[in-house]
Short mmCIF file of C-alpha atoms in Angstrom, two decimals:
data_model
loop_
_atom_site.label_atom_id
_atom_site.label_comp_id
_atom_site.label_asym_id
_atom_site.label_seq_id
_atom_site.Cartn_x
_atom_site.Cartn_y
_atom_site.Cartn_z
CA MET A 1 0.46 0.07 -0.27
CA ALA A 2 3.33 1.73 1.07
CA TRP A 3 4.68 2.17 -2.82
CA LYS A 4 1.20 2.45 -3.87
CA LEU A 5 0.76 5.44 -2.09
CA MET A 6 4.41 7.11 -3.22
CA PHE A 7 4.09 5.64 -7.10
CA ALA A 8 0.77 8.79 -6.11
CA SER A 9 2.87 11.19 -5.30
CA ALA A 10 5.11 10.95 -7.76
CA VAL A 11 2.41 10.89 -10.53
CA ALA A 12 0.84 14.20 -8.62
CA MET A 13 3.64 15.98 -8.71
CA ALA A 14 4.99 15.07 -12.43
CA ALA A 15 0.97 15.89 -13.09
CA ARG A 16 1.51 19.78 -11.54
CA SER A 17 4.51 20.23 -13.35
CA VAL A 18 2.92 19.90 -16.95
CA PRO A 19 1.29 22.50 -18.83
CA TYR A 20 -1.84 22.42 -18.26
CA ALA A 21 -2.29 23.04 -22.54
CA VAL A 22 0.17 21.86 -24.44
CA ALA A 23 -0.88 22.21 -27.23
CA LYS A 24 -4.28 22.57 -29.08
CA PRO A 25 -6.93 19.31 -29.90
CA ALA A 26 -7.27 18.58 -32.98
CA GLY A 27 -10.93 18.97 -34.69
CA LYS A 28 -14.15 19.99 -33.67
CA SER A 29 -14.30 22.85 -30.29
CA PHE A 30 -17.34 23.30 -30.38
CA VAL A 31 -20.29 21.05 -31.54
CA ALA A 32 -24.18 21.53 -31.49
CA HIS A 33 -27.17 19.98 -33.06
CA ALA A 34 -30.87 20.25 -32.02
CA SER A 35 -31.25 16.47 -30.50
CA ASP A 36 -34.43 15.93 -32.29
CA LEU A 37 -32.97 16.36 -35.69
CA LEU A 38 -29.97 13.88 -35.66
CA PRO A 39 -30.48 10.91 -37.01
CA LEU A 40 -30.65 7.84 -35.06
CA LYS A 41 -29.59 4.50 -35.80
CA SER A 42 -31.30 0.76 -34.27
CA THR A 43 -28.65 0.00 -31.69
CA PRO A 44 -30.56 -3.61 -30.86
CA ILE A 45 -30.73 -4.04 -26.99
CA ASN A 46 -28.09 -7.84 -26.18
CA PRO A 47 -31.12 -9.98 -25.95
CA ASP A 48 -29.87 -12.09 -23.07
CA TRP A 49 -30.84 -8.91 -21.05
CA ILE A 50 -34.62 -8.06 -22.24
CA VAL A 51 -36.96 -9.49 -19.53
CA SER A 52 -40.32 -8.80 -21.02
CA GLY A 53 -41.84 -7.23 -24.09
CA ASN A 54 -40.03 -6.15 -27.62
CA PRO A 55 -37.88 -2.66 -26.92
CA GLN A 56 -36.23 -1.14 -29.77
CA ALA A 57 -33.63 1.37 -29.20
CA ARG A 58 -31.50 3.69 -31.71
CA THR A 59 -28.57 6.20 -30.98
CA ALA A 60 -27.44 8.95 -32.53
CA GLU A 61 -24.04 10.13 -31.23
CA HIS A 62 -23.98 13.68 -31.36
CA SER A 63 -19.98 14.09 -29.17
CA ARG A 64 -16.88 12.46 -28.60
CA GLY A 65 -14.27 13.90 -26.56
CA HIS A 66 -11.02 14.03 -28.53
CA ASP A 67 -8.52 11.44 -26.21
CA GLU A 68 -11.59 9.33 -26.64
CA ALA A 69 -12.44 9.14 -22.57
CA SER A 70 -15.85 10.69 -23.16
CA LEU A 71 -19.38 10.73 -25.87
CA THR A 72 -22.78 12.46 -25.84
CA ALA A 73 -25.66 10.71 -27.80
CA ILE A 74 -29.25 10.96 -27.91
CA TRP A 75 -30.80 7.56 -27.13
CA ASP A 76 -34.03 6.52 -27.13
CA CYS A 77 -35.94 3.80 -26.53
CA THR A 78 -39.15 1.83 -27.42
CA ALA A 79 -41.80 -0.32 -24.61
CA GLY A 80 -40.11 -3.34 -23.10
CA GLU A 81 -38.74 -4.10 -19.83
CA PHE A 82 -34.20 -5.11 -19.72
CA ARG A 83 -30.89 -4.79 -18.02
CA TRP A 84 -28.23 -3.27 -19.12
CA TYR A 85 -24.84 -2.85 -17.99
CA PHE A 86 -23.03 0.44 -17.77
CA GLY A 87 -19.39 -0.48 -19.48
CA TRP A 88 -19.20 3.63 -18.84
CA ASP A 89 -19.90 6.70 -15.76
CA GLU A 90 -23.19 7.42 -17.86
CA THR A 91 -25.34 10.86 -17.13
CA VAL A 92 -28.87 10.94 -18.39
CA MET A 93 -31.11 13.34 -19.35
CA ILE A 94 -34.80 12.20 -20.16
CA LEU A 95 -35.75 15.12 -23.23
CA GLU A 96 -39.31 12.66 -23.87
CA GLY A 97 -40.78 10.00 -21.66
CA GLU A 98 -40.02 8.27 -18.69
CA VAL A 99 -37.96 5.05 -17.24
CA HIS A 100 -38.17 3.14 -14.39
CA ILE A 101 -35.04 2.32 -12.88
CA THR A 102 -33.79 -0.68 -10.22
CA ALA A 103 -31.07 -0.25 -9.40
CA GLU A 104 -28.72 -2.70 -8.67
CA ASP A 105 -29.65 -2.16 -4.63
CA GLY A 106 -32.85 -2.02 -4.93
CA THR A 107 -32.97 1.59 -5.23
CA GLU A 108 -36.25 2.98 -7.34
CA ARG A 109 -36.97 5.27 -9.12
CA THR A 110 -39.20 7.19 -11.62
CA LEU A 111 -37.03 9.36 -14.32
CA CYS A 112 -39.06 11.62 -16.23
CA ALA A 113 -38.30 14.43 -18.44
CA GLY A 114 -36.42 16.97 -17.85
CA ASP A 115 -34.99 14.69 -14.46
CA VAL A 116 -30.66 14.28 -14.68
CA ALA A 117 -29.85 10.95 -13.18
CA PHE A 118 -25.70 8.43 -12.47
CA PHE A 119 -25.01 5.09 -13.60
CA ALA A 120 -21.07 3.88 -12.03
CA GLY A 121 -19.92 2.49 -14.77
CA GLY A 122 -19.53 -1.65 -14.34
CA THR A 123 -23.07 -1.25 -12.44
CA TRP A 124 -26.30 -3.09 -13.56
CA ALA A 125 -29.44 -1.88 -13.98
CA SER A 126 -33.34 -2.85 -14.61
CA TRP A 127 -35.26 -0.10 -17.16
CA ARG A 128 -38.60 -0.19 -17.46
CA VAL A 129 -40.30 1.85 -20.59
CA ASP A 130 -43.87 1.72 -20.27
CA ASN A 131 -44.22 3.52 -23.26
CA TYR A 132 -41.28 5.43 -25.10
CA VAL A 133 -38.54 6.74 -23.50
CA ARG A 134 -35.73 9.11 -24.66
CA LYS A 135 -32.68 10.94 -23.13
CA VAL A 136 -29.26 12.39 -23.80
CA ALA A 137 -26.86 10.63 -22.46
CA PHE A 138 -22.61 11.42 -21.42
CA LEU A 139 -20.75 8.88 -21.46
CA ARG A 140 -17.49 8.75 -19.43
CA LYS A 141 -14.56 6.28 -19.66
CA PRO A 142 -13.29 5.75 -15.62
CA PHE A 143 -10.09 6.15 -15.24
CA PRO A 144 -8.40 2.98 -13.55
CA LYS A 145 -7.87 2.47 -9.95
CA PRO A 146 -4.34 4.13 -9.61
CA LEU A 147 -4.75 6.67 -12.23
CA ALA A 148 -7.70 8.43 -9.89
CA ILE A 149 -5.86 8.02 -6.74
CA ALA A 150 -3.33 10.06 -8.56
CA TYR A 151 -5.40 12.48 -10.05
CA ARG A 152 -7.65 12.93 -6.65
CA LEU A 153 -4.63 13.55 -5.10
CA ARG A 154 -2.93 16.37 -8.11
CA ASN A 155 -6.16 18.52 -7.38
CA MET A 156 -5.88 17.99 -2.99
CA LEU A 157 -1.70 18.73 -4.12
CA ARG A 158 -3.27 21.94 -6.80
CA ASN A 159 -6.80 22.75 -3.82
CA ASN A 160 -3.94 22.99 -1.00
CA GLY A 161 -6.36 19.44 0.86
CA ASN A 162 -9.81 20.43 -0.41
CA GLN A 163 -11.76 19.20 -1.55
CA GLY A 164 -13.79 20.86 -3.70
CA ILE A 165 -14.20 20.19 -7.96
CA ALA A 166 -10.82 21.02 -9.77
CA ALA A 167 -10.05 20.67 -12.99
#
């Protein structure tokens, strides 16, 4: 454990010495679309995950981060019940319709238009769509544990020990 902390400290110190912006990222720096005009493509739900009904899902990618570690998409689905595995951290905002969610820990919640929810990468949730749901999804690949620890340590050092939000 001690060597991990020492390694994380070394990485954090190295990260502090690297300038914030080495070079401008290639590609687009601003992307804007009307969410209802993005062309949705069929993205079938894994048949092993479907509990009942015949839910039909579609997705349209809106944008992707230059580092390929983040993605924004529009997703919709017709009636049905299924389990969903979140491979990435995902924050959703319901744009239309509603969905009944049951998280792994048994927490139940109905999300309606305007509601925002977070699903941690590596978790499952049950989704029940009675009619239709449309959402915007903000996805981010989680950092590996050692890198996440180093990142948090770097932020603590930058903020003199404060745990606030930092870039």
